[in-house]
CSV table of C-alpha atoms in Angstrom, one decimal:
chain,number,residue,atom,x,y,z
A,94,UNK,CA,-106.9,-144.9,-168.3
A,95,UNK,CA,-107.0,-142.8,-171.3
A,96,UNK,CA,-103.7,-142.3,-173.1
A,97,UNK,CA,-103.1,-139.0,-174.9
A,98,UNK,CA,-102.2,-139.3,-178.5
A,99,UNK,CA,-99.0,-137.4,-179.4
A,100,UNK,CA,-99.1,-134.1,-181.4
A,101,UNK,CA,-97.6,-134.2,-184.8
A,102,UNK,CA,-94.1,-132.9,-184.7
A,103,UNK,CA,-94.8,-130.4,-187.5
A,104,UNK,CA,-97.4,-128.7,-185.3
A,105,UNK,CA,-95.0,-128.1,-182.5
A,106,UNK,CA,-91.6,-127.6,-184.2
A,107,UNK,CA,-91.6,-123.8,-184.2
A,108,UNK,CA,-92.8,-123.5,-180.6
A,109,UNK,CA,-90.4,-126.3,-179.5
A,110,UNK,CA,-87.4,-124.4,-180.9
A,111,UNK,CA,-88.4,-121.0,-179.4
A,112,UNK,CA,-89.0,-122.5,-176.0
A,113,UNK,CA,-85.7,-124.4,-176.2
A,114,UNK,CA,-83.8,-121.3,-177.1
A,115,UNK,CA,-85.4,-119.3,-174.3
A,116,UNK,CA,-84.7,-122.0,-171.7
A,117,UNK,CA,-81.2,-122.4,-173.1
A,118,UNK,CA,-80.6,-118.7,-172.7
A,119,UNK,CA,-81.7,-118.7,-169.0
A,120,UNK,CA,-79.8,-121.9,-168.2
A,121,UNK,CA,-76.7,-120.5,-170.0
A,122,UNK,CA,-76.7,-117.4,-167.8
A,123,UNK,CA,-77.2,-119.6,-164.7
A,124,UNK,CA,-74.4,-121.9,-165.8
A,125,UNK,CA,-72.0,-119.1,-166.5
A,126,UNK,CA,-72.8,-117.6,-163.2
A,127,UNK,CA,-72.0,-120.8,-161.4
A,128,UNK,CA,-68.8,-121.4,-163.4
A,129,UNK,CA,-67.4,-117.8,-163.3
A,130,UNK,CA,-69.1,-116.4,-160.2
A,131,UNK,CA,-65.9,-116.3,-158.2
A,132,UNK,CA,-64.1,-114.4,-161.0
A,133,UNK,CA,-66.9,-111.8,-161.1
A,134,UNK,CA,-66.6,-111.3,-157.3
A,135,UNK,CA,-62.9,-110.8,-157.6
A,136,UNK,CA,-63.4,-108.4,-160.5
A,137,UNK,CA,-66.0,-106.4,-158.6
A,138,UNK,CA,-63.7,-106.1,-155.5
A,139,UNK,CA,-60.8,-105.0,-157.7
A,140,UNK,CA,-62.5,-102.4,-160.0
A,141,UNK,CA,-65.7,-101.6,-158.1
A,142,UNK,CA,-69.3,-102.5,-158.7
A,143,UNK,CA,-70.2,-99.6,-160.9
A,144,UNK,CA,-67.2,-100.1,-163.2
A,145,UNK,CA,-68.0,-103.8,-163.6
A,146,UNK,CA,-71.7,-103.1,-164.3
A,147,UNK,CA,-71.0,-100.4,-166.8
A,148,UNK,CA,-68.3,-102.4,-168.6
A,149,UNK,CA,-67.8,-106.1,-168.2
A,150,UNK,CA,-71.1,-107.6,-167.2
A,151,UNK,CA,-72.9,-106.9,-170.5
A,152,UNK,CA,-70.3,-108.8,-172.5
A,153,UNK,CA,-70.4,-111.6,-170.0
A,154,UNK,CA,-74.2,-111.8,-170.1
A,155,UNK,CA,-74.2,-111.7,-173.9
A,156,UNK,CA,-71.7,-114.6,-174.2
A,157,UNK,CA,-73.7,-116.6,-171.6
A,158,UNK,CA,-77.0,-116.0,-173.3
A,159,UNK,CA,-75.7,-116.8,-176.8
A,160,UNK,CA,-74.0,-119.9,-175.6
A,161,UNK,CA,-77.2,-121.0,-173.9
A,162,UNK,CA,-79.3,-120.3,-177.0
A,163,UNK,CA,-76.8,-122.3,-179.1
A,164,UNK,CA,-77.0,-125.3,-176.7
A,165,UNK,CA,-80.8,-125.0,-176.5
A,166,UNK,CA,-81.1,-125.1,-180.3
A,167,UNK,CA,-78.7,-128.0,-180.6
A,168,UNK,CA,-80.7,-130.0,-178.0
A,169,UNK,CA,-83.9,-129.1,-179.7
A,170,UNK,CA,-82.6,-130.3,-183.1
A,171,UNK,CA,-81.7,-133.6,-181.5
A,172,UNK,CA,-85.1,-133.7,-179.8
A,173,UNK,CA,-86.7,-133.2,-183.2
A,174,UNK,CA,-84.7,-136.0,-184.8
A,175,UNK,CA,-85.4,-138.4,-182.0
A,176,UNK,CA,-89.1,-137.7,-182.1
A,177,UNK,CA,-89.2,-138.2,-185.9
A,178,UNK,CA,-87.2,-141.5,-185.6
A,179,UNK,CA,-89.6,-142.6,-182.8
A,180,UNK,CA,-92.6,-141.7,-185.0
A,181,UNK,CA,-91.3,-143.9,-187.8
A,182,UNK,CA,-90.7,-146.8,-185.5
A,183,UNK,CA,-93.9,-146.6,-183.6
A,184,UNK,CA,-97.2,-146.2,-185.4
A,185,UNK,CA,-99.2,-145.6,-182.2
A,186,UNK,CA,-97.3,-142.7,-180.6
A,187,UNK,CA,-98.4,-141.5,-177.2
A,188,UNK,CA,-97.4,-138.2,-175.7
A,189,UNK,CA,-95.4,-140.0,-172.9
A,190,UNK,CA,-93.3,-142.0,-175.4
A,191,UNK,CA,-92.8,-138.9,-177.5
A,192,UNK,CA,-91.7,-137.0,-174.5
A,193,UNK,CA,-89.2,-139.7,-173.5
A,194,UNK,CA,-87.8,-139.8,-177.0
A,195,UNK,CA,-87.4,-136.0,-176.9
A,196,UNK,CA,-85.6,-136.3,-173.5
A,197,UNK,CA,-83.2,-138.9,-174.8
A,198,UNK,CA,-82.6,-136.8,-177.9
A,199,UNK,CA,-81.6,-133.8,-175.7
A,200,UNK,CA,-79.3,-136.1,-173.8
A,201,UNK,CA,-77.6,-137.2,-177.0
A,202,UNK,CA,-77.0,-133.6,-177.9
A,203,UNK,CA,-75.7,-132.9,-174.4
A,204,UNK,CA,-73.1,-135.7,-174.5
A,205,UNK,CA,-70.4,-133.6,-176.2
A,206,UNK,CA,-70.5,-130.7,-173.7
A,207,UNK,CA,-70.7,-133.2,-170.9
A,208,UNK,CA,-67.5,-134.9,-172.1
A,209,UNK,CA,-65.8,-131.5,-172.3
A,210,UNK,CA,-66.8,-130.9,-168.7
A,211,UNK,CA,-65.4,-134.3,-167.6
A,212,UNK,CA,-62.3,-133.6,-169.6
A,213,UNK,CA,-61.6,-130.5,-167.6
A,214,UNK,CA,-61.8,-132.4,-164.4
A,215,UNK,CA,-59.7,-135.4,-165.5
A,216,UNK,CA,-56.4,-133.6,-164.7
A,217,UNK,CA,-57.6,-132.7,-161.2
A,218,UNK,CA,-56.8,-134.8,-158.2
A,219,UNK,CA,-60.5,-135.6,-157.6
A,220,UNK,CA,-62.4,-135.9,-160.9
A,221,UNK,CA,-65.7,-136.8,-159.3
A,222,UNK,CA,-67.1,-133.3,-158.9
A,223,UNK,CA,-66.8,-132.5,-162.6
A,224,UNK,CA,-68.2,-136.0,-163.4
A,225,UNK,CA,-71.2,-135.3,-161.2
A,226,UNK,CA,-71.6,-131.9,-162.8
A,227,UNK,CA,-71.6,-133.5,-166.3
A,228,UNK,CA,-74.2,-136.1,-165.1
A,229,UNK,CA,-76.3,-133.3,-163.7
A,230,UNK,CA,-76.0,-131.5,-167.0
A,231,UNK,CA,-77.3,-134.6,-168.8
A,232,UNK,CA,-80.1,-134.9,-166.3
A,233,UNK,CA,-81.2,-131.3,-166.9
A,234,UNK,CA,-81.0,-131.9,-170.7
A,235,UNK,CA,-83.4,-134.9,-170.4
A,236,UNK,CA,-85.7,-133.1,-168.0
A,237,UNK,CA,-86.0,-129.9,-170.1
A,238,UNK,CA,-86.5,-131.9,-173.3
A,239,UNK,CA,-89.2,-134.1,-171.7
A,240,UNK,CA,-91.0,-131.2,-170.1
A,241,UNK,CA,-91.1,-129.1,-173.3
A,242,UNK,CA,-92.6,-131.9,-175.4
A,243,UNK,CA,-94.9,-133.1,-172.6
A,244,UNK,CA,-96.2,-129.5,-172.2
A,245,UNK,CA,-96.7,-129.0,-176.0
A,246,UNK,CA,-98.6,-132.4,-176.2
A,247,UNK,CA,-100.8,-131.4,-173.2
A,248,UNK,CA,-101.5,-128.0,-175.0
A,249,UNK,CA,-102.3,-129.9,-178.2
A,250,UNK,CA,-104.7,-132.3,-176.4
A,251,UNK,CA,-106.5,-129.5,-174.7
A,252,UNK,CA,-106.9,-127.8,-178.0
A,253,UNK,CA,-108.5,-130.9,-179.5
A,254,UNK,CA,-111.0,-131.2,-176.6
A,255,UNK,CA,-112.1,-127.5,-176.8
């Protein structure tokens, strides 16, 4: 089986940050919707749909998007550092090992928000739901970091063959 050689990090840095920011924005909006969806439904039933669309939703979406972009850039920074550390330690870097290193870098960046999520649930009678949410968050961080770098490596290897 032929192993793909990894792309140099300098070749994919800009694209990696842009994709991470865009994915972070989308996931930030999804996360805010999941966390504050019941509040939005209450607000719509109290003030009406049109009043909420014309007023409150835009600020809510802006905060969600900016929070997601910040988390995406933070995870991408950790991915970049992890890939660079892995490149120094391993002379023969494959795309699979580089993708795994990026995934673990994203997990390292996601530990602080995950701890904040767990901290919110500690005071509850049943802390397991928030613990599972935090673990799911870390899993999503790993998956997104892995897929971004694997996709960029695949694109790089296709460019070399063409």
